[in-house]
PDB file of C-alpha atoms in Angstrom:
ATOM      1  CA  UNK W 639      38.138  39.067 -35.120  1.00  0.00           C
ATOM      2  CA  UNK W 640      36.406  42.072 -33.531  1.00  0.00           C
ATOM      3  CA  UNK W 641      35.453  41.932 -29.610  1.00  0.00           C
ATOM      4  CA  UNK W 642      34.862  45.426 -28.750  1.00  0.00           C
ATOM      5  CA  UNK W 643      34.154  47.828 -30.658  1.00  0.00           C
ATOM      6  CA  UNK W 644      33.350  51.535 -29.598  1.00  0.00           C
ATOM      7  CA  UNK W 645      31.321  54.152 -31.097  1.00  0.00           C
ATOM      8  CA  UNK W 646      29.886  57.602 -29.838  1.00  0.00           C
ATOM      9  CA  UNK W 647      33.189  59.667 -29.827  1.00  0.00           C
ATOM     10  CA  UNK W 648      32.939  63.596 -31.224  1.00  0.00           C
ATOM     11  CA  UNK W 649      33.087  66.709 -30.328  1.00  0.00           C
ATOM     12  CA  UNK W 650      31.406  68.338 -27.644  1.00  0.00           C
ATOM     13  CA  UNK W 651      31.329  72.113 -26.065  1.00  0.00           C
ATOM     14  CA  UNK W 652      32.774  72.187 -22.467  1.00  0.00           C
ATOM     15  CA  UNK W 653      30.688  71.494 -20.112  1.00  0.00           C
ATOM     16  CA  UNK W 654      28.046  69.095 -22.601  1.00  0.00           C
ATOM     17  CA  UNK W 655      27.754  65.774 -22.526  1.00  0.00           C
ATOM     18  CA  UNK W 656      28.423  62.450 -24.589  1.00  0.00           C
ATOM     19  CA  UNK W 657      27.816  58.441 -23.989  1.00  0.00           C
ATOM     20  CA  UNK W 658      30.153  56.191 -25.672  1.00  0.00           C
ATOM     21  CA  UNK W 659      29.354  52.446 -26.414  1.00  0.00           C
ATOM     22  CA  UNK W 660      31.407  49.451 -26.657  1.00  0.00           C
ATOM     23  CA  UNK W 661      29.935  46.452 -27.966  1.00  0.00           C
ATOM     24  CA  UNK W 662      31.287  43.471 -26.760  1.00  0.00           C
ATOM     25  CA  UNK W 663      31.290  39.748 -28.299  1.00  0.00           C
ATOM     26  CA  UNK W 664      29.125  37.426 -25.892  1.00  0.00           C
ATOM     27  CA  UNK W 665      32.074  35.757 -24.882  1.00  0.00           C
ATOM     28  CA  UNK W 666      34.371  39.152 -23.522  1.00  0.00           C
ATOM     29  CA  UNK W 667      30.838  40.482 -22.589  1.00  0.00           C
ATOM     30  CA  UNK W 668      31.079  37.718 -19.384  1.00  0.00           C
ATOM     31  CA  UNK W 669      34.628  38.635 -18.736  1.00  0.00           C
ATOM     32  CA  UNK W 670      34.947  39.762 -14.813  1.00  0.00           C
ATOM     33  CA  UNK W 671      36.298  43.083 -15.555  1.00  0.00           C
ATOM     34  CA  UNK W 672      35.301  45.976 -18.528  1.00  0.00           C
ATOM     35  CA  UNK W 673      36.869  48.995 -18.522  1.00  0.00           C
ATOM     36  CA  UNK W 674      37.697  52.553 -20.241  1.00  0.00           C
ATOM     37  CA  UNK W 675      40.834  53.787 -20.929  1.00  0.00           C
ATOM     38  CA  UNK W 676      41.783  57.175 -22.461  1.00  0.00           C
ATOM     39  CA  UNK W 677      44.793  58.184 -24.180  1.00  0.00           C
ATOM     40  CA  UNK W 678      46.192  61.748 -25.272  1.00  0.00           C
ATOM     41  CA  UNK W 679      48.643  61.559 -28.062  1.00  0.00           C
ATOM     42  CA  UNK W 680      51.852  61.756 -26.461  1.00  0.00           C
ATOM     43  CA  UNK W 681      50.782  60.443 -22.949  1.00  0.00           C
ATOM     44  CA  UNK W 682      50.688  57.413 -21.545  1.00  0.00           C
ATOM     45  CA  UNK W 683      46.744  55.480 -21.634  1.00  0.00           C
ATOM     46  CA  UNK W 684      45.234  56.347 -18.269  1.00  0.00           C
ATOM     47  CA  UNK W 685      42.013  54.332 -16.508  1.00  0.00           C
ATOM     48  CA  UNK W 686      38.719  56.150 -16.577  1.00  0.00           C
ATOM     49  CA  UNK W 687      36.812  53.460 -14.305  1.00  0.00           C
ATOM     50  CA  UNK W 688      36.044  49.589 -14.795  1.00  0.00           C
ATOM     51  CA  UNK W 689      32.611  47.809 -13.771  1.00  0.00           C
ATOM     52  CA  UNK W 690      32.982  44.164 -12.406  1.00  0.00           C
ATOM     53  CA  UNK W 691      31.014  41.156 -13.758  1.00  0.00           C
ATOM     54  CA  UNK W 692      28.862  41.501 -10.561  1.00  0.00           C
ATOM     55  CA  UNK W 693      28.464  45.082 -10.943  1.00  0.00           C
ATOM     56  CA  UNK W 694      31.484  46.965  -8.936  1.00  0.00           C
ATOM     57  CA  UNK W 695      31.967  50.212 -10.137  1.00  0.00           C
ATOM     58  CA  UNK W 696      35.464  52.049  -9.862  1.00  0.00           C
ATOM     59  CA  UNK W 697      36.464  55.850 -11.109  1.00  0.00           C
ATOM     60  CA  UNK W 698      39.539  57.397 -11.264  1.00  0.00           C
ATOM     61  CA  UNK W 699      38.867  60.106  -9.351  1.00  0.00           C
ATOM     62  CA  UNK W 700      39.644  63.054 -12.569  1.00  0.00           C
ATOM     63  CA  UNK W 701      36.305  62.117 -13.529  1.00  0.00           C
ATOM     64  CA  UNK W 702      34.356  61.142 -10.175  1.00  0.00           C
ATOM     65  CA  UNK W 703      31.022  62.578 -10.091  1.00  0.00           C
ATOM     66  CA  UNK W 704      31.035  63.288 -13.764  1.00  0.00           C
ATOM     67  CA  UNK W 705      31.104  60.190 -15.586  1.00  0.00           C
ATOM     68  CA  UNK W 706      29.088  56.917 -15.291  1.00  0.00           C
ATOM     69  CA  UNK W 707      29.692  53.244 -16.226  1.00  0.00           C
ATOM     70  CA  UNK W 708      26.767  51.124 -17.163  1.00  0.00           C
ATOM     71  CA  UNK W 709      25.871  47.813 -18.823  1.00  0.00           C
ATOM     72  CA  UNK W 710      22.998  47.091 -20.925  1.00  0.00           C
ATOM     73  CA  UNK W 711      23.346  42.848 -20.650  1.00  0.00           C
ATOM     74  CA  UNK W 712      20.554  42.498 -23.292  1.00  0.00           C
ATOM     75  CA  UNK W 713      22.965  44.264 -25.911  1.00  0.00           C
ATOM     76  CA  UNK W 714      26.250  43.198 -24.629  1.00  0.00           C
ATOM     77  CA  UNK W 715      27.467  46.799 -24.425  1.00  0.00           C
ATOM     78  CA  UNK W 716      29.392  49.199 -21.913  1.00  0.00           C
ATOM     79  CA  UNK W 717      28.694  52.333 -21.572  1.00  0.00           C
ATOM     80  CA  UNK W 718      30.412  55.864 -20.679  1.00  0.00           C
ATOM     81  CA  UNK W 719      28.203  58.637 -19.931  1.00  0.00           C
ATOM     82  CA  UNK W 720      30.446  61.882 -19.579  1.00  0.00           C
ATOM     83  CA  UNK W 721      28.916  64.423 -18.383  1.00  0.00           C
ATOM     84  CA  UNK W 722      30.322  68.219 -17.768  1.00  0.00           C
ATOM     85  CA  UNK W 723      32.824  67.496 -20.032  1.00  0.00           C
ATOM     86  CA  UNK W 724      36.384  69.585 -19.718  1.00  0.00           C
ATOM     87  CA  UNK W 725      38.748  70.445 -22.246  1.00  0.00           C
ATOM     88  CA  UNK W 726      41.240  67.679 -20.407  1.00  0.00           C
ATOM     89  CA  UNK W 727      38.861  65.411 -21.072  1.00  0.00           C
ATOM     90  CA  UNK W 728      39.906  65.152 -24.818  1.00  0.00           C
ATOM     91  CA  UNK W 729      41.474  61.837 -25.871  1.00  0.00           C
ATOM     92  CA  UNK W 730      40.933  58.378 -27.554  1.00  0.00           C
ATOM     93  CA  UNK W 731      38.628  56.753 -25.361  1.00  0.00           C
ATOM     94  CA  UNK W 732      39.382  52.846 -25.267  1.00  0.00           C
ATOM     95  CA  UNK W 733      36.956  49.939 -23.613  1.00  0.00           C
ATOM     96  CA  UNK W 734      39.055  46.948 -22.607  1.00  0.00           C
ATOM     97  CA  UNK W 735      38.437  43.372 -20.722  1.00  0.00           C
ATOM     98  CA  UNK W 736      40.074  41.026 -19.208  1.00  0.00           C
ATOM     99  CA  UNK W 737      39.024  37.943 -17.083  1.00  0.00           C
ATOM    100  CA  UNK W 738      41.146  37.515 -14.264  1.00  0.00           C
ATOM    101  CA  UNK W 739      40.144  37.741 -10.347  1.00  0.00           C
ATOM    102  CA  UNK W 740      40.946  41.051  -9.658  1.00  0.00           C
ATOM    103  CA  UNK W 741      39.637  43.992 -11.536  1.00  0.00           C
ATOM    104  CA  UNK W 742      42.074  46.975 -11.470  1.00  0.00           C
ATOM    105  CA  UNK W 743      42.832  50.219 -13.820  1.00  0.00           C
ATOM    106  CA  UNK W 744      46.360  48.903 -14.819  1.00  0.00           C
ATOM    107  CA  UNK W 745      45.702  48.318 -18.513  1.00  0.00           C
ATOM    108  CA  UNK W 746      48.619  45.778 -18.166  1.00  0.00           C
ATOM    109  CA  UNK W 747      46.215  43.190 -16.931  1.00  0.00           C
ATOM    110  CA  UNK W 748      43.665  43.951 -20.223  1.00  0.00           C
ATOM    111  CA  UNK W 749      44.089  41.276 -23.101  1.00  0.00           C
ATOM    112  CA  UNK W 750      41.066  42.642 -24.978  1.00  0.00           C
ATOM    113  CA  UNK W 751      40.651  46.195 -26.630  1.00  0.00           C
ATOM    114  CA  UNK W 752      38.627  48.234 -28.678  1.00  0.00           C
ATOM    115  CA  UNK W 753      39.859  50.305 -31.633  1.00  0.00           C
ATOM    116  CA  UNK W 754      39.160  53.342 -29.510  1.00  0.00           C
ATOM    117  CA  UNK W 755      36.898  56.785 -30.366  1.00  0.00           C
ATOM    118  CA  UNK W 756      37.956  60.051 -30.596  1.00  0.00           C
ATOM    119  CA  UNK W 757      36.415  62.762 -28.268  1.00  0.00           C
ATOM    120  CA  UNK W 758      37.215  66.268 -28.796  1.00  0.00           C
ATOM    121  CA  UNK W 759      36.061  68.817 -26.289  1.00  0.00           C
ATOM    122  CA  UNK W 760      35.811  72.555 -27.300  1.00  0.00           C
ATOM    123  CA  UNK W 761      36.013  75.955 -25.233  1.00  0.00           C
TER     124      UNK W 761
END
């Protein structure tokens, strides 16, 4: 059964922007932690920034300043709004949750995951 589920991924010029949704099942929605990963082919998954169930915000600091993490509670979705996009910015974008104590970017503590969405950034 489905619990997240991503959508918004494409491409995008350097320097543009794009916001990626996950929608989450009611039940992962109230998990403490939701995050996004992103993966390049080849590389190992790397944190982009997690929001807490009470609303702490963390960034890895690649994207610090550029991207934002939001929560719309009436939909049950995360968001990722990227802006000034960069061509290392390309990957498979992943939202993930988990419901333990402490909320950190080590997607070893993540039991939940999306299917991911691809986001291509162009020169």
């Amino acid at each position: 059964q489905e619990q997240l589920r991503e959508s918004g991924g494409g491409s995008v010029q350097a320097g543009g922007s794009l916001r990626l949704s996950c929608a989450a099942s009611g039940d992962i929605y109230k998990s403490n932690c939701m995050a996004w990963f992103r993966q390049v082919p080849g590389k190992e998954r790397e944190g982009v920034g997690y929001i807490t169930a009470v609303g702490t915000i963390r960034y890895a600091s690649s994207v610090q300043g550029r991207f934002t993490i939001s929560k719309d509670n009436a939909k049950n979705t995360l968001y990722l709004q990227m802006n000034s996009l960069k061509l290392e910015d390309a990957a498979i974008y992943y939202c993930a949750a988990h419901d333990k104590a402490v909320c950190r970017l080590r997607q070893g503590l993540f039991n939940a995951w999306g299917q991911g969405t691809q986001v291509t950034v162009a020169s």
